[in-house]
């Protein structure tokens, strides 16, 4: 069913280093959430609204406070208006290990216990500050630095909502037992189907 699909997609995302738990919706959890006062889409909408409210000047100031020395000028009052294809061309080119983005890499394990990044949302500044040199190496990654800072600011501004989405996600390593069981069920189904034919 839907939980099996979610488990497969979740496992493939983790194996493929895709740690964005906001990118895919677990249909079963979304249906269950309809019975709740707020649906997954309502919560996700808050994160998007938080991002859209960010002003370019505020994102640039935050990046400079962290220690970035960026060689680019922003053209728009609101940061989301900067985020066209050209601005984001390096987003998926930079290794998740060299960056801190609470949205794009929210489920990325950051320690030996496989604690996901989203559980360290309140310390994102310290984490990204330790990675400034990776962003600075290539001037093309200066835009990625601003994108990461903006995503982190957006998540921080609606922290409870962001954390709720992360904890419920099938990409959350705490939910990996469910994923393993789902993959086991899928394997049994495939074997039964193969041996039946």
CSV table of C-alpha atoms in Angstrom, one decimal:
chain,number,residue,atom,x,y,z
A,1,UNK,CA,0.0,0.0,0.0
A,2,UNK,CA,1.0,3.6,0.5
A,3,UNK,CA,3.2,2.9,3.5
A,4,UNK,CA,5.1,0.4,1.3
A,5,UNK,CA,5.7,3.1,-1.3
A,6,UNK,CA,6.7,5.6,1.3
A,7,UNK,CA,9.2,3.1,2.8
A,8,UNK,CA,10.7,2.3,-0.6
A,9,UNK,CA,11.0,6.0,-1.5
A,10,UNK,CA,12.4,6.8,1.9
A,11,UNK,CA,15.1,4.0,1.7
A,12,UNK,CA,16.1,5.1,-1.9
A,13,UNK,CA,16.4,8.7,-0.8
A,14,UNK,CA,18.7,7.8,2.1
A,15,UNK,CA,20.8,5.6,-0.1
A,16,UNK,CA,21.0,8.3,-2.8
A,17,UNK,CA,21.9,11.0,-0.2
A,18,UNK,CA,18.6,12.8,-0.6
A,19,UNK,CA,17.8,14.2,2.8
A,20,UNK,CA,15.0,16.7,2.1
A,21,UNK,CA,12.0,15.5,4.1
A,22,UNK,CA,9.9,18.3,2.7
A,23,UNK,CA,10.4,17.1,-0.9
A,24,UNK,CA,8.1,14.1,-0.8
A,25,UNK,CA,4.8,13.5,1.0
A,26,UNK,CA,4.0,10.3,2.8
A,27,UNK,CA,0.4,9.8,1.4
A,28,UNK,CA,-0.7,7.7,4.4
A,29,UNK,CA,0.5,10.2,6.9
A,30,UNK,CA,-1.0,13.0,4.8
A,31,UNK,CA,-4.4,11.2,4.9
A,32,UNK,CA,-4.1,10.6,8.6
A,33,UNK,CA,-3.2,14.2,9.1
A,34,UNK,CA,-6.5,15.3,7.5
A,35,UNK,CA,-8.2,14.1,10.7
A,36,UNK,CA,-5.8,16.4,12.7
A,37,UNK,CA,-6.5,20.1,13.1
A,38,UNK,CA,-3.6,20.8,10.7
A,39,UNK,CA,-2.6,18.8,7.7
A,40,UNK,CA,0.9,18.1,6.4
A,41,UNK,CA,0.2,20.7,3.7
A,42,UNK,CA,-0.8,23.3,6.3
A,43,UNK,CA,2.5,22.8,8.1
A,44,UNK,CA,4.5,22.7,4.9
A,45,UNK,CA,2.7,25.9,3.9
A,46,UNK,CA,4.0,27.6,7.0
A,47,UNK,CA,7.6,26.8,6.1
A,48,UNK,CA,7.1,28.1,2.6
A,49,UNK,CA,5.5,31.3,3.9
A,50,UNK,CA,8.4,31.8,6.3
A,51,UNK,CA,10.8,31.4,3.4
A,52,UNK,CA,8.8,33.8,1.2
A,53,UNK,CA,8.8,36.5,3.9
A,54,UNK,CA,12.7,36.6,4.1
A,55,UNK,CA,14.2,39.9,2.8
A,56,UNK,CA,17.3,39.6,0.7
A,57,UNK,CA,19.1,42.2,2.9
A,58,UNK,CA,18.4,40.2,6.1
A,59,UNK,CA,19.8,37.0,4.5
A,60,UNK,CA,22.9,38.8,3.3
A,61,UNK,CA,23.4,40.3,6.8
A,62,UNK,CA,23.0,36.9,8.5
A,63,UNK,CA,25.5,35.3,6.1
A,64,UNK,CA,28.1,38.1,6.8
A,65,UNK,CA,27.6,37.7,10.6
A,66,UNK,CA,28.3,34.0,10.2
A,67,UNK,CA,31.6,34.8,8.4
A,68,UNK,CA,30.8,34.6,4.7
A,69,UNK,CA,32.6,37.0,2.4
A,70,UNK,CA,30.4,36.8,-0.7
A,71,UNK,CA,31.0,38.2,-4.1
A,72,UNK,CA,27.5,38.8,-5.4
A,73,UNK,CA,24.7,41.4,-5.3
A,74,UNK,CA,21.1,40.5,-4.8
A,75,UNK,CA,18.6,42.2,-7.1
A,76,UNK,CA,15.2,41.7,-5.3
A,77,UNK,CA,13.7,42.9,-2.0
A,78,UNK,CA,12.5,39.4,-1.1
A,79,UNK,CA,15.0,36.6,-1.2
A,80,UNK,CA,12.7,34.0,-2.8
A,81,UNK,CA,12.6,36.2,-5.9
A,82,UNK,CA,16.4,35.6,-6.4
A,83,UNK,CA,15.9,31.8,-6.4
A,84,UNK,CA,15.6,31.1,-10.1
A,85,UNK,CA,17.3,28.2,-12.0
A,86,UNK,CA,20.6,30.1,-12.4
A,87,UNK,CA,20.7,31.1,-8.8
A,88,UNK,CA,20.2,27.5,-7.6
A,89,UNK,CA,22.3,25.8,-10.3
A,90,UNK,CA,24.8,24.5,-7.7
A,91,UNK,CA,22.3,23.5,-5.1
A,92,UNK,CA,22.6,19.7,-5.7
A,93,UNK,CA,26.2,19.9,-6.8
A,94,UNK,CA,27.7,20.6,-3.4
A,95,UNK,CA,28.2,17.6,-1.1
A,96,UNK,CA,25.7,17.4,1.8
A,97,UNK,CA,28.7,16.7,4.0
A,98,UNK,CA,30.1,20.2,3.2
A,99,UNK,CA,27.0,22.2,3.9
A,100,UNK,CA,24.2,22.9,6.3
A,101,UNK,CA,20.7,23.4,4.9
A,102,UNK,CA,17.9,22.5,7.2
A,103,UNK,CA,15.5,22.1,4.3
A,104,UNK,CA,17.6,20.4,1.6
A,105,UNK,CA,19.6,18.3,4.1
A,106,UNK,CA,17.2,18.1,7.0
A,107,UNK,CA,17.4,14.3,7.4
A,108,UNK,CA,21.2,14.1,6.9
A,109,UNK,CA,22.9,12.3,9.7
A,110,UNK,CA,25.4,14.5,11.4
A,111,UNK,CA,27.1,12.4,14.0
A,112,UNK,CA,28.0,8.8,14.9
A,113,UNK,CA,24.5,8.2,16.3
A,114,UNK,CA,22.9,9.2,12.9
A,115,UNK,CA,21.1,12.1,14.5
A,116,UNK,CA,19.4,14.0,11.7
A,117,UNK,CA,20.3,17.6,11.1
A,118,UNK,CA,16.8,18.8,11.8
A,119,UNK,CA,17.2,17.9,15.4
A,120,UNK,CA,20.1,20.4,15.6
A,121,UNK,CA,18.1,23.2,14.0
A,122,UNK,CA,18.8,25.6,16.8
A,123,UNK,CA,22.6,25.3,16.3
A,124,UNK,CA,22.6,25.7,12.6
A,125,UNK,CA,24.8,28.8,12.8
A,126,UNK,CA,27.6,26.9,14.5
A,127,UNK,CA,27.3,24.1,12.1
A,128,UNK,CA,27.4,26.2,8.9
A,129,UNK,CA,30.2,28.5,10.4
A,130,UNK,CA,32.4,25.4,10.5
A,131,UNK,CA,31.8,24.9,6.8
A,132,UNK,CA,32.3,28.5,5.5
A,133,UNK,CA,35.6,27.5,3.8
A,134,UNK,CA,33.7,24.9,1.6
A,135,UNK,CA,31.3,27.5,0.3
A,136,UNK,CA,34.1,30.0,-0.2
A,137,UNK,CA,36.3,27.7,-2.4
A,138,UNK,CA,34.2,28.2,-5.5
A,139,UNK,CA,32.6,31.7,-6.2
A,140,UNK,CA,29.7,29.8,-7.8
A,141,UNK,CA,28.9,28.3,-4.4
A,142,UNK,CA,28.4,31.8,-2.9
A,143,UNK,CA,24.8,31.6,-4.1
A,144,UNK,CA,24.4,28.2,-2.5
A,145,UNK,CA,25.7,29.7,0.8
A,146,UNK,CA,22.9,32.3,0.7
A,147,UNK,CA,20.3,29.7,-0.2
A,148,UNK,CA,21.4,27.6,2.7
A,149,UNK,CA,21.4,30.5,5.1
A,150,UNK,CA,17.9,31.5,3.9
A,151,UNK,CA,16.5,28.0,4.2
A,152,UNK,CA,17.9,27.8,7.7
A,153,UNK,CA,16.4,31.1,8.7
A,154,UNK,CA,13.0,30.1,7.3
A,155,UNK,CA,13.0,26.8,9.3
A,156,UNK,CA,14.2,28.6,12.4
A,157,UNK,CA,11.4,31.2,12.2
A,158,UNK,CA,8.8,28.4,12.3
A,159,UNK,CA,10.8,26.0,14.4
A,160,UNK,CA,7.9,24.0,16.0
A,161,UNK,CA,6.3,23.4,12.6
A,162,UNK,CA,9.6,22.5,11.0
A,163,UNK,CA,10.4,20.0,13.8
A,164,UNK,CA,7.0,18.4,13.6
A,165,UNK,CA,7.4,17.8,9.9
A,166,UNK,CA,10.9,16.3,10.4
A,167,UNK,CA,9.8,14.0,13.2
A,168,UNK,CA,6.9,12.7,11.2
A,169,UNK,CA,8.9,12.1,8.0
A,170,UNK,CA,9.8,8.7,6.8
A,171,UNK,CA,13.3,10.1,6.2
A,172,UNK,CA,13.7,10.5,9.9
A,173,UNK,CA,16.1,7.8,11.0
A,174,UNK,CA,13.9,7.2,14.1
A,175,UNK,CA,11.3,5.9,11.7
A,176,UNK,CA,13.8,3.5,10.0
A,177,UNK,CA,12.3,0.5,11.8
A,178,UNK,CA,9.0,1.1,10.0
A,179,UNK,CA,10.9,1.5,6.7
A,180,UNK,CA,12.8,-1.7,7.3
A,181,UNK,CA,9.6,-3.6,8.0
A,182,UNK,CA,8.0,-2.1,4.9
A,183,UNK,CA,11.0,-3.1,2.8
A,184,UNK,CA,10.7,-6.6,4.3
A,185,UNK,CA,7.1,-6.8,3.3
A,186,UNK,CA,8.0,-5.6,-0.2
A,187,UNK,CA,10.6,-8.3,-0.5
A,188,UNK,CA,8.1,-11.0,0.6
A,189,UNK,CA,5.5,-9.6,-1.9
A,190,UNK,CA,8.1,-9.6,-4.7
A,191,UNK,CA,9.3,-13.2,-3.9
A,192,UNK,CA,5.7,-14.4,-3.8
A,193,UNK,CA,4.9,-12.8,-7.1
A,194,UNK,CA,8.0,-14.1,-8.8
A,195,UNK,CA,7.5,-17.7,-7.5
A,196,UNK,CA,3.8,-17.6,-8.5
A,197,UNK,CA,4.6,-16.8,-12.1
